[in-house]
């Protein structure tokens, strides 16, 4: 029996054909070229291939035409993606990215590429959650807490990238902005953040930053004579001088950030940072398509971090004697709800 119809497919589409029954191995012909089906068992045959070209496809068995189709193989266009609004800053200094993306046959992934404006060769990628993988269009917002990133406060360029199943990538027009940063009021905390940023821009400035940390540590009265901060400053200084590995720079940057938080807000700042980290880990896992078990684990970790933060807020309030937590806990919980719809 002969069937005639036109099949329109994108270049790179997967072809899967099956034949049941008959005596001989079926053959599939495309524009005169012929290939045999694979024998599955005595009565079942299968053929698979990737279509990149062709105008007519025919399946034959024992000299008989089982089916015949006209083909229209069209070039698959790369996805289109753009910012639907200028990147913004939330009330808690998170980066907000609003985007609109389209693809002929379905989106596979979306991400943002952040590069230093003064050195575009240095960049990092932010995974963006698709509302539904495989959708032909998507319009959504994503949030990223980058206040702890060494580039916070620096001018960067951000491009959005969308990919489809064949691996084609569409790139948006770049947008330039200053990454949202946390504002530190304590002069020593502010100085530590500045030295941290100096390392981020030029890791060869180890000696200069080491000397600055030595200078700061010699005036403990400027940071409440906090022994933990003092020891941290000395350890960071020695690490920069004697550990010449690239990893040492990143670890010192983390130490300087933690010390700046403690000087600015006290120990409670570390529980808040832990909560921010847990929240971002969950967002990243959702964006990367993590398993349900991994998502459940990260939700539990985030809720535990939230409990630690709220308990620290209550303890701080009790120490102040007012018995009421700061509004910051309510603000964070509200923002968490709006971002994740979980808490």
mmCIF file of C-alpha atoms in Angstrom:
data_model
loop_
_atom_site.group_PDB
_atom_site.id
_atom_site.type_symbol
_atom_site.label_atom_id
_atom_site.label_comp_id
_atom_site.label_asym_id
_atom_site.label_seq_id
_atom_site.Cartn_x
_atom_site.Cartn_y
_atom_site.Cartn_z
ATOM 1 C CA UNK A 1 0.000 0.000 0.000
ATOM 2 C CA UNK A 2 1.409 3.387 -1.003
ATOM 3 C CA UNK A 3 1.050 6.451 1.223
ATOM 4 C CA UNK A 4 2.021 9.862 -0.072
ATOM 5 C CA UNK A 5 2.420 12.877 2.195
ATOM 6 C CA UNK A 6 4.933 15.644 2.821
ATOM 7 C CA UNK A 7 6.906 15.572 6.042
ATOM 8 C CA UNK A 8 8.562 18.810 7.165
ATOM 9 C CA UNK A 9 11.413 18.276 9.625
ATOM 10 C CA UNK A 10 14.304 20.377 10.948
ATOM 11 C CA UNK A 11 17.794 19.510 9.824
ATOM 12 C CA UNK A 12 19.329 17.199 12.405
ATOM 13 C CA UNK A 13 16.010 15.578 13.356
ATOM 14 C CA UNK A 14 16.142 11.937 14.465
ATOM 15 C CA UNK A 15 14.456 9.443 12.134
ATOM 16 C CA UNK A 16 13.140 6.181 13.591
ATOM 17 C CA UNK A 17 11.305 3.681 11.335
ATOM 18 C CA UNK A 18 9.974 0.224 12.266
ATOM 19 C CA UNK A 19 8.593 -2.586 10.118
ATOM 20 C CA UNK A 20 6.763 -5.660 11.436
ATOM 21 C CA UNK A 21 6.471 -8.817 9.379
ATOM 22 C CA UNK A 22 7.518 -9.716 5.847
ATOM 23 C CA UNK A 23 10.174 -12.055 4.648
ATOM 24 C CA UNK A 24 13.101 -9.901 3.547
ATOM 25 C CA UNK A 25 15.015 -7.180 5.371
ATOM 26 C CA UNK A 26 13.379 -3.824 4.520
ATOM 27 C CA UNK A 27 15.366 -1.088 2.813
ATOM 28 C CA UNK A 28 15.081 2.660 3.348
ATOM 29 C CA UNK A 29 15.855 4.912 0.396
ATOM 30 C CA UNK A 30 16.472 8.661 0.499
ATOM 31 C CA UNK A 31 16.988 10.332 -2.884
ATOM 32 C CA UNK A 32 18.308 7.118 -4.431
ATOM 33 C CA UNK A 33 20.623 6.131 -1.584
ATOM 34 C CA UNK A 34 19.604 2.852 0.082
ATOM 35 C CA UNK A 35 20.330 1.330 3.511
ATOM 36 C CA UNK A 36 19.054 -1.820 5.174
ATOM 37 C CA UNK A 37 16.985 -1.917 8.339
ATOM 38 C CA UNK A 38 18.476 -3.539 11.438
ATOM 39 C CA UNK A 39 16.944 -6.935 12.258
ATOM 40 C CA UNK A 40 15.517 -6.927 15.790
ATOM 41 C CA UNK A 41 14.146 -10.491 15.623
ATOM 42 C CA UNK A 42 12.568 -12.724 12.985
ATOM 43 C CA UNK A 43 9.633 -10.397 12.304
ATOM 44 C CA UNK A 44 10.721 -6.937 13.490
ATOM 45 C CA UNK A 45 13.068 -4.447 11.837
ATOM 46 C CA UNK A 46 14.237 -0.973 12.822
ATOM 47 C CA UNK A 47 16.058 1.888 11.143
ATOM 48 C CA UNK A 48 17.450 5.021 12.826
ATOM 49 C CA UNK A 49 19.358 7.952 11.369
ATOM 50 C CA UNK A 50 19.772 11.722 11.520
ATOM 51 C CA UNK A 51 18.128 13.680 8.723
ATOM 52 C CA UNK A 52 20.198 16.496 7.318
ATOM 53 C CA UNK A 53 18.987 16.487 3.712
ATOM 54 C CA UNK A 54 16.685 14.677 1.268
ATOM 55 C CA UNK A 55 13.581 15.243 -0.853
ATOM 56 C CA UNK A 56 11.978 11.785 -1.032
ATOM 57 C CA UNK A 57 12.008 8.851 1.365
ATOM 58 C CA UNK A 58 10.844 5.326 0.482
ATOM 59 C CA UNK A 59 10.592 2.101 2.486
ATOM 60 C CA UNK A 60 10.724 -1.144 0.416
ATOM 61 C CA UNK A 61 10.471 -4.806 1.328
ATOM 62 C CA UNK A 62 10.542 -7.748 -1.083
ATOM 63 C CA UNK A 63 10.455 -5.248 -3.943
ATOM 64 C CA UNK A 64 7.213 -3.721 -2.682
ATOM 65 C CA UNK A 65 6.898 -0.083 -1.589
ATOM 66 C CA UNK A 66 5.568 -0.011 1.974
ATOM 67 C CA UNK A 67 5.558 3.775 2.224
ATOM 68 C CA UNK A 68 6.776 6.848 0.414
ATOM 69 C CA UNK A 69 7.010 10.426 1.601
ATOM 70 C CA UNK A 70 8.114 13.759 0.232
ATOM 71 C CA UNK A 71 10.589 15.414 2.572
ATOM 72 C CA UNK A 72 11.074 19.073 3.379
ATOM 73 C CA UNK A 73 14.249 19.308 5.489
ATOM 74 C CA UNK A 74 14.530 22.863 6.735
ATOM 75 C CA UNK A 75 17.490 24.442 8.427
ATOM 76 C CA UNK A 76 16.854 24.793 12.153
ATOM 77 C CA UNK A 77 17.241 28.397 13.270
ATOM 78 C CA UNK A 78 19.140 29.203 16.470
ATOM 79 C CA UNK A 79 17.032 30.388 19.410
ATOM 80 C CA UNK A 80 16.218 34.056 19.904
ATOM 81 C CA UNK A 81 16.743 35.562 23.341
ATOM 82 C CA UNK A 82 16.702 39.069 24.751
ATOM 83 C CA UNK A 83 16.353 40.992 27.979
ATOM 84 C CA UNK A 84 12.683 41.832 28.498
ATOM 85 C CA UNK A 85 13.709 44.491 31.028
ATOM 86 C CA UNK A 86 16.957 46.058 32.125
ATOM 87 C CA UNK A 87 18.768 43.946 34.745
ATOM 88 C CA UNK A 88 17.828 45.207 38.175
ATOM 89 C CA UNK A 89 18.647 45.037 41.860
ATOM 90 C CA UNK A 90 16.217 43.697 44.462
ATOM 91 C CA UNK A 91 15.674 45.173 47.902
ATOM 92 C CA UNK A 92 18.282 42.757 49.279
ATOM 93 C CA UNK A 93 20.819 43.533 46.536
ATOM 94 C CA UNK A 94 20.210 40.398 44.465
ATOM 95 C CA UNK A 95 20.620 40.630 40.692
ATOM 96 C CA UNK A 96 17.350 40.249 38.781
ATOM 97 C CA UNK A 97 17.383 39.133 35.146
ATOM 98 C CA UNK A 98 14.192 39.256 33.042
ATOM 99 C CA UNK A 99 14.306 37.505 29.676
ATOM 100 C CA UNK A 100 12.241 36.436 26.686
ATOM 101 C CA UNK A 101 13.347 33.460 24.541
ATOM 102 C CA UNK A 102 11.935 31.607 21.507
ATOM 103 C CA UNK A 103 12.955 28.622 19.395
ATOM 104 C CA UNK A 104 11.382 26.822 16.419
ATOM 105 C CA UNK A 105 11.260 23.414 18.087
ATOM 106 C CA UNK A 106 11.992 23.946 21.782
ATOM 107 C CA UNK A 107 14.457 25.486 24.238
ATOM 108 C CA UNK A 108 16.869 23.259 26.136
ATOM 109 C CA UNK A 109 18.734 25.724 28.339
ATOM 110 C CA UNK A 110 19.184 29.401 29.137
ATOM 111 C CA UNK A 111 22.114 30.999 30.929
ATOM 112 C CA UNK A 112 23.695 34.373 31.581
ATOM 113 C CA UNK A 113 27.376 34.998 30.876
ATOM 114 C CA UNK A 114 28.931 37.676 33.088
ATOM 115 C CA UNK A 115 32.266 39.161 31.974
ATOM 116 C CA UNK A 116 34.433 41.899 33.430
ATOM 117 C CA UNK A 117 34.037 44.975 31.294
ATOM 118 C CA UNK A 118 37.747 45.788 31.531
ATOM 119 C CA UNK A 119 38.801 42.193 30.784
ATOM 120 C CA UNK A 120 36.144 40.277 28.780
ATOM 121 C CA UNK A 121 38.325 37.138 28.804
ATOM 122 C CA UNK A 122 37.348 36.693 32.452
ATOM 123 C CA UNK A 123 33.779 35.515 32.881
ATOM 124 C CA UNK A 124 31.449 33.181 34.745
ATOM 125 C CA UNK A 125 28.083 31.647 33.914
ATOM 126 C CA UNK A 126 24.767 31.815 35.759
ATOM 127 C CA UNK A 127 22.303 28.990 34.976
ATOM 128 C CA UNK A 128 18.722 30.210 34.467
ATOM 129 C CA UNK A 129 15.697 28.058 35.220
ATOM 130 C CA UNK A 130 13.363 27.448 32.288
ATOM 131 C CA UNK A 131 9.664 27.464 33.277
ATOM 132 C CA UNK A 132 9.290 24.317 31.143
ATOM 133 C CA UNK A 133 12.099 22.533 29.319
ATOM 134 C CA UNK A 134 11.337 22.008 25.659
ATOM 135 C CA UNK A 135 8.946 24.957 25.447
ATOM 136 C CA UNK A 136 9.113 26.906 22.192
ATOM 137 C CA UNK A 137 8.950 30.191 24.111
ATOM 138 C CA UNK A 138 9.746 31.313 27.632
ATOM 139 C CA UNK A 139 9.389 34.577 29.526
ATOM 140 C CA UNK A 140 10.545 34.650 33.123
ATOM 141 C CA UNK A 141 12.726 36.259 35.810
ATOM 142 C CA UNK A 142 15.715 34.820 37.670
ATOM 143 C CA UNK A 143 17.421 36.072 40.813
ATOM 144 C CA UNK A 144 21.075 35.725 41.841
ATOM 145 C CA UNK A 145 22.700 36.792 45.095
ATOM 146 C CA UNK A 146 26.152 37.915 43.973
ATOM 147 C CA UNK A 147 26.927 40.246 46.866
ATOM 148 C CA UNK A 148 29.619 37.850 48.102
ATOM 149 C CA UNK A 149 31.219 37.557 44.651
ATOM 150 C CA UNK A 150 34.595 39.336 44.403
ATOM 151 C CA UNK A 151 33.292 41.253 41.365
ATOM 152 C CA UNK A 152 30.351 42.801 43.261
ATOM 153 C CA UNK A 153 30.538 46.559 42.757
ATOM 154 C CA UNK A 154 32.474 46.228 39.499
ATOM 155 C CA UNK A 155 31.239 47.069 36.002
ATOM 156 C CA UNK A 156 30.431 43.960 33.979
ATOM 157 C CA UNK A 157 28.841 42.959 30.702
ATOM 158 C CA UNK A 158 26.012 40.401 30.727
ATOM 159 C CA UNK A 159 24.828 38.366 27.738
ATOM 160 C CA UNK A 160 21.992 35.870 27.709
ATOM 161 C CA UNK A 161 22.484 32.582 25.838
ATOM 162 C CA UNK A 162 19.770 30.095 24.836
ATOM 163 C CA UNK A 163 20.394 26.658 23.310
ATOM 164 C CA UNK A 164 18.183 24.148 21.493
ATOM 165 C CA UNK A 165 18.361 20.362 21.077
ATOM 166 C CA UNK A 166 20.713 20.390 18.028
ATOM 167 C CA UNK A 167 23.124 22.525 20.062
ATOM 168 C CA UNK A 168 22.558 25.843 18.316
ATOM 169 C CA UNK A 169 23.004 28.863 20.562
ATOM 170 C CA UNK A 170 21.355 32.268 20.380
ATOM 171 C CA UNK A 171 23.007 35.236 22.094
ATOM 172 C CA UNK A 172 21.342 38.443 23.283
ATOM 173 C CA UNK A 173 22.715 41.929 22.945
ATOM 174 C CA UNK A 174 25.078 42.594 25.887
ATOM 175 C CA UNK A 175 24.026 44.840 28.750
ATOM 176 C CA UNK A 176 26.507 46.755 30.889
ATOM 177 C CA UNK A 177 25.897 47.317 34.601
ATOM 178 C CA UNK A 178 27.549 47.414 37.999
ATOM 179 C CA UNK A 179 26.998 44.147 39.864
ATOM 180 C CA UNK A 180 24.939 44.784 43.006
ATOM 181 C CA UNK A 181 27.094 44.937 46.097
ATOM 182 C CA UNK A 182 26.570 45.021 49.828
ATOM 183 C CA UNK A 183 27.299 48.412 51.355
ATOM 184 C CA UNK A 184 29.581 48.263 54.391
ATOM 185 C CA UNK A 185 29.546 51.184 56.817
ATOM 186 C CA UNK A 186 32.318 50.123 59.188
ATOM 187 C CA UNK A 187 35.603 51.489 57.816
ATOM 188 C CA UNK A 188 37.612 48.314 58.515
ATOM 189 C CA UNK A 189 34.959 46.092 56.930
ATOM 190 C CA UNK A 190 34.936 48.408 53.921
ATOM 191 C CA UNK A 191 38.750 48.268 53.714
ATOM 192 C CA UNK A 192 38.744 44.453 53.760
ATOM 193 C CA UNK A 193 36.256 44.379 50.906
ATOM 194 C CA UNK A 194 38.421 46.807 48.941
ATOM 195 C CA UNK A 195 41.524 44.635 49.423
ATOM 196 C CA UNK A 196 39.493 41.569 48.449
ATOM 197 C CA UNK A 197 38.443 43.308 45.238
ATOM 198 C CA UNK A 198 42.063 44.272 44.549
ATOM 199 C CA UNK A 199 42.963 40.569 44.582
ATOM 200 C CA UNK A 200 40.040 39.797 42.285
ATOM 201 C CA UNK A 201 41.186 42.336 39.713
ATOM 202 C CA UNK A 202 44.878 41.458 39.928
ATOM 203 C CA UNK A 203 45.987 38.341 41.854
ATOM 204 C CA UNK A 204 49.607 39.494 41.505
ATOM 205 C CA UNK A 205 48.871 42.138 44.146
ATOM 206 C CA UNK A 206 49.500 39.552 46.891
ATOM 207 C CA UNK A 207 52.274 41.500 48.605
ATOM 208 C CA UNK A 208 50.366 44.766 48.581
ATOM 209 C CA UNK A 209 47.258 43.139 50.067
ATOM 210 C CA UNK A 210 49.387 41.221 52.580
ATOM 211 C CA UNK A 211 50.940 44.475 53.783
ATOM 212 C CA UNK A 212 47.498 46.045 54.086
ATOM 213 C CA UNK A 213 46.246 43.144 56.224
ATOM 214 C CA UNK A 214 49.334 43.440 58.417
ATOM 215 C CA UNK A 215 48.623 47.128 58.912
ATOM 216 C CA UNK A 216 44.955 46.524 59.784
ATOM 217 C CA UNK A 217 45.780 43.716 62.250
ATOM 218 C CA UNK A 218 48.105 46.018 64.207
ATOM 219 C CA UNK A 219 45.160 48.210 65.208
ATOM 220 C CA UNK A 220 42.745 45.744 66.875
ATOM 221 C CA UNK A 221 40.949 48.609 68.614
ATOM 222 C CA UNK A 222 39.567 49.521 65.187
ATOM 223 C CA UNK A 223 37.687 46.210 64.956
ATOM 224 C CA UNK A 224 36.488 45.859 68.571
ATOM 225 C CA UNK A 225 39.630 43.878 69.515
ATOM 226 C CA UNK A 226 37.917 40.782 68.136
ATOM 227 C CA UNK A 227 40.413 37.939 68.549
ATOM 228 C CA UNK A 228 38.841 35.878 65.769
ATOM 229 C CA UNK A 229 39.215 38.744 63.305
ATOM 230 C CA UNK A 230 42.791 39.385 64.437
ATOM 231 C CA UNK A 231 43.796 35.764 63.935
ATOM 232 C CA UNK A 232 41.990 35.696 60.600
ATOM 233 C CA UNK A 233 43.908 38.730 59.385
ATOM 234 C CA UNK A 234 47.244 37.216 60.365
ATOM 235 C CA UNK A 235 46.372 33.869 58.788
ATOM 236 C CA UNK A 236 45.222 35.527 55.544
ATOM 237 C CA UNK A 237 48.427 37.572 55.402
ATOM 238 C CA UNK A 238 50.636 34.503 55.814
ATOM 239 C CA UNK A 239 48.590 32.534 53.293
ATOM 240 C CA UNK A 240 49.174 35.182 50.646
ATOM 241 C CA UNK A 241 52.914 35.293 51.379
ATOM 242 C CA UNK A 242 53.685 31.583 51.537
ATOM 243 C CA UNK A 243 50.997 29.764 49.553
ATOM 244 C CA UNK A 244 51.508 30.765 45.932
ATOM 245 C CA UNK A 245 48.745 28.539 44.522
ATOM 246 C CA UNK A 246 45.781 30.034 42.682
ATOM 247 C CA UNK A 247 43.446 28.397 45.203
ATOM 248 C CA UNK A 248 44.988 30.431 48.025
ATOM 249 C CA UNK A 249 43.722 33.697 46.521
ATOM 250 C CA UNK A 250 40.126 32.482 46.434
ATOM 251 C CA UNK A 251 40.308 31.124 49.969
ATOM 252 C CA UNK A 252 41.753 34.390 51.278
ATOM 253 C CA UNK A 253 38.977 36.283 49.516
ATOM 254 C CA UNK A 254 36.439 34.113 51.360
ATOM 255 C CA UNK A 255 38.194 34.800 54.664
ATOM 256 C CA UNK A 256 38.184 38.567 54.080
ATOM 257 C CA UNK A 257 34.470 38.495 53.240
ATOM 258 C CA UNK A 258 33.596 36.588 56.423
ATOM 259 C CA UNK A 259 35.673 38.954 58.532
ATOM 260 C CA UNK A 260 34.031 41.981 56.934
ATOM 261 C CA UNK A 261 30.596 40.545 57.749
ATOM 262 C CA UNK A 262 31.534 39.889 61.383
ATOM 263 C CA UNK A 263 32.964 43.386 61.826
ATOM 264 C CA UNK A 264 29.904 44.977 60.205
ATOM 265 C CA UNK A 265 27.092 42.974 61.824
ATOM 266 C CA UNK A 266 28.601 40.558 64.328
ATOM 267 C CA UNK A 267 28.413 36.739 64.185
ATOM 268 C CA UNK A 268 24.795 36.839 62.968
ATOM 269 C CA UNK A 269 26.109 37.958 59.583
ATOM 270 C CA UNK A 270 27.614 34.518 58.996
ATOM 271 C CA UNK A 271 24.264 32.788 59.523
ATOM 272 C CA UNK A 272 22.680 35.198 57.054
ATOM 273 C CA UNK A 273 25.409 34.470 54.502
ATOM 274 C CA UNK A 274 24.911 30.732 55.040
ATOM 275 C CA UNK A 275 21.212 31.211 54.296
ATOM 276 C CA UNK A 276 21.979 33.166 51.130
ATOM 277 C CA UNK A 277 24.385 30.412 50.022
ATOM 278 C CA UNK A 278 21.794 27.694 50.692
ATOM 279 C CA UNK A 279 19.148 29.622 48.762
ATOM 280 C CA UNK A 280 21.451 30.118 45.769
ATOM 281 C CA UNK A 281 22.496 26.437 45.817
ATOM 282 C CA UNK A 282 18.838 25.468 45.544
ATOM 283 C CA UNK A 283 18.231 27.908 42.687
ATOM 284 C CA UNK A 284 21.283 26.576 40.830
ATOM 285 C CA UNK A 285 20.129 22.976 41.315
ATOM 286 C CA UNK A 286 16.690 23.798 39.952
ATOM 287 C CA UNK A 287 18.295 25.478 36.947
ATOM 288 C CA UNK A 288 20.541 22.489 36.222
ATOM 289 C CA UNK A 289 17.756 19.899 36.391
ATOM 290 C CA UNK A 290 18.957 18.159 39.562
ATOM 291 C CA UNK A 291 17.223 15.006 40.752
ATOM 292 C CA UNK A 292 14.235 15.137 43.095
ATOM 293 C CA UNK A 293 16.376 13.645 45.860
ATOM 294 C CA UNK A 294 18.984 16.407 45.444
ATOM 295 C CA UNK A 295 16.292 19.098 45.402
ATOM 296 C CA UNK A 296 14.758 17.673 48.587
ATOM 297 C CA UNK A 297 18.176 17.666 50.255
ATOM 298 C CA UNK A 298 18.835 21.286 49.298
ATOM 299 C CA UNK A 299 15.362 22.389 50.435
ATOM 300 C CA UNK A 300 16.024 20.791 53.825
ATOM 301 C CA UNK A 301 19.445 22.492 53.993
ATOM 302 C CA UNK A 302 17.900 25.857 53.120
ATOM 303 C CA UNK A 303 15.164 25.508 55.749
ATOM 304 C CA UNK A 304 17.772 24.523 58.337
ATOM 305 C CA UNK A 305 19.834 27.592 57.427
ATOM 306 C CA UNK A 306 16.691 29.719 57.724
ATOM 307 C CA UNK A 307 16.036 28.317 61.212
ATOM 308 C CA UNK A 308 19.631 29.097 62.236
ATOM 309 C CA UNK A 309 19.270 32.633 60.921
ATOM 310 C CA UNK A 310 15.963 33.281 62.666
ATOM 311 C CA UNK A 311 17.318 31.843 65.931
ATOM 312 C CA UNK A 312 20.334 34.116 65.675
ATOM 313 C CA UNK A 313 18.010 37.068 65.066
ATOM 314 C CA UNK A 314 16.017 36.178 68.185
ATOM 315 C CA UNK A 315 19.204 35.848 70.226
ATOM 316 C CA UNK A 316 20.414 39.214 68.977
ATOM 317 C CA UNK A 317 17.059 40.770 69.863
ATOM 318 C CA UNK A 318 17.219 39.251 73.349
ATOM 319 C CA UNK A 319 20.727 40.638 73.823
ATOM 320 C CA UNK A 320 19.458 44.076 72.810
ATOM 321 C CA UNK A 321 16.696 43.702 75.359
ATOM 322 C CA UNK A 322 13.802 44.571 73.032
ATOM 323 C CA UNK A 323 12.591 40.994 72.623
ATOM 324 C CA UNK A 324 11.759 41.537 68.938
ATOM 325 C CA UNK A 325 13.761 40.328 65.925
ATOM 326 C CA UNK A 326 14.905 42.796 63.321
ATOM 327 C CA UNK A 327 12.683 43.377 60.313
ATOM 328 C CA UNK A 328 15.491 41.920 58.209
ATOM 329 C CA UNK A 329 14.321 38.389 59.060
ATOM 330 C CA UNK A 330 10.823 39.176 57.795
ATOM 331 C CA UNK A 331 12.255 40.795 54.663
ATOM 332 C CA UNK A 332 14.392 37.772 53.902
ATOM 333 C CA UNK A 333 11.564 35.294 54.466
ATOM 334 C CA UNK A 334 9.284 37.353 52.213
ATOM 335 C CA UNK A 335 11.897 37.487 49.451
ATOM 336 C CA UNK A 336 12.508 33.757 49.787
ATOM 337 C CA UNK A 337 8.807 33.101 49.300
ATOM 338 C CA UNK A 338 8.627 35.290 46.202
ATOM 339 C CA UNK A 339 11.700 33.642 44.628
ATOM 340 C CA UNK A 340 11.039 29.985 45.400
ATOM 341 C CA UNK A 341 7.415 29.602 46.482
ATOM 342 C CA UNK A 342 8.628 27.074 49.042
ATOM 343 C CA UNK A 343 8.879 28.650 52.498
#
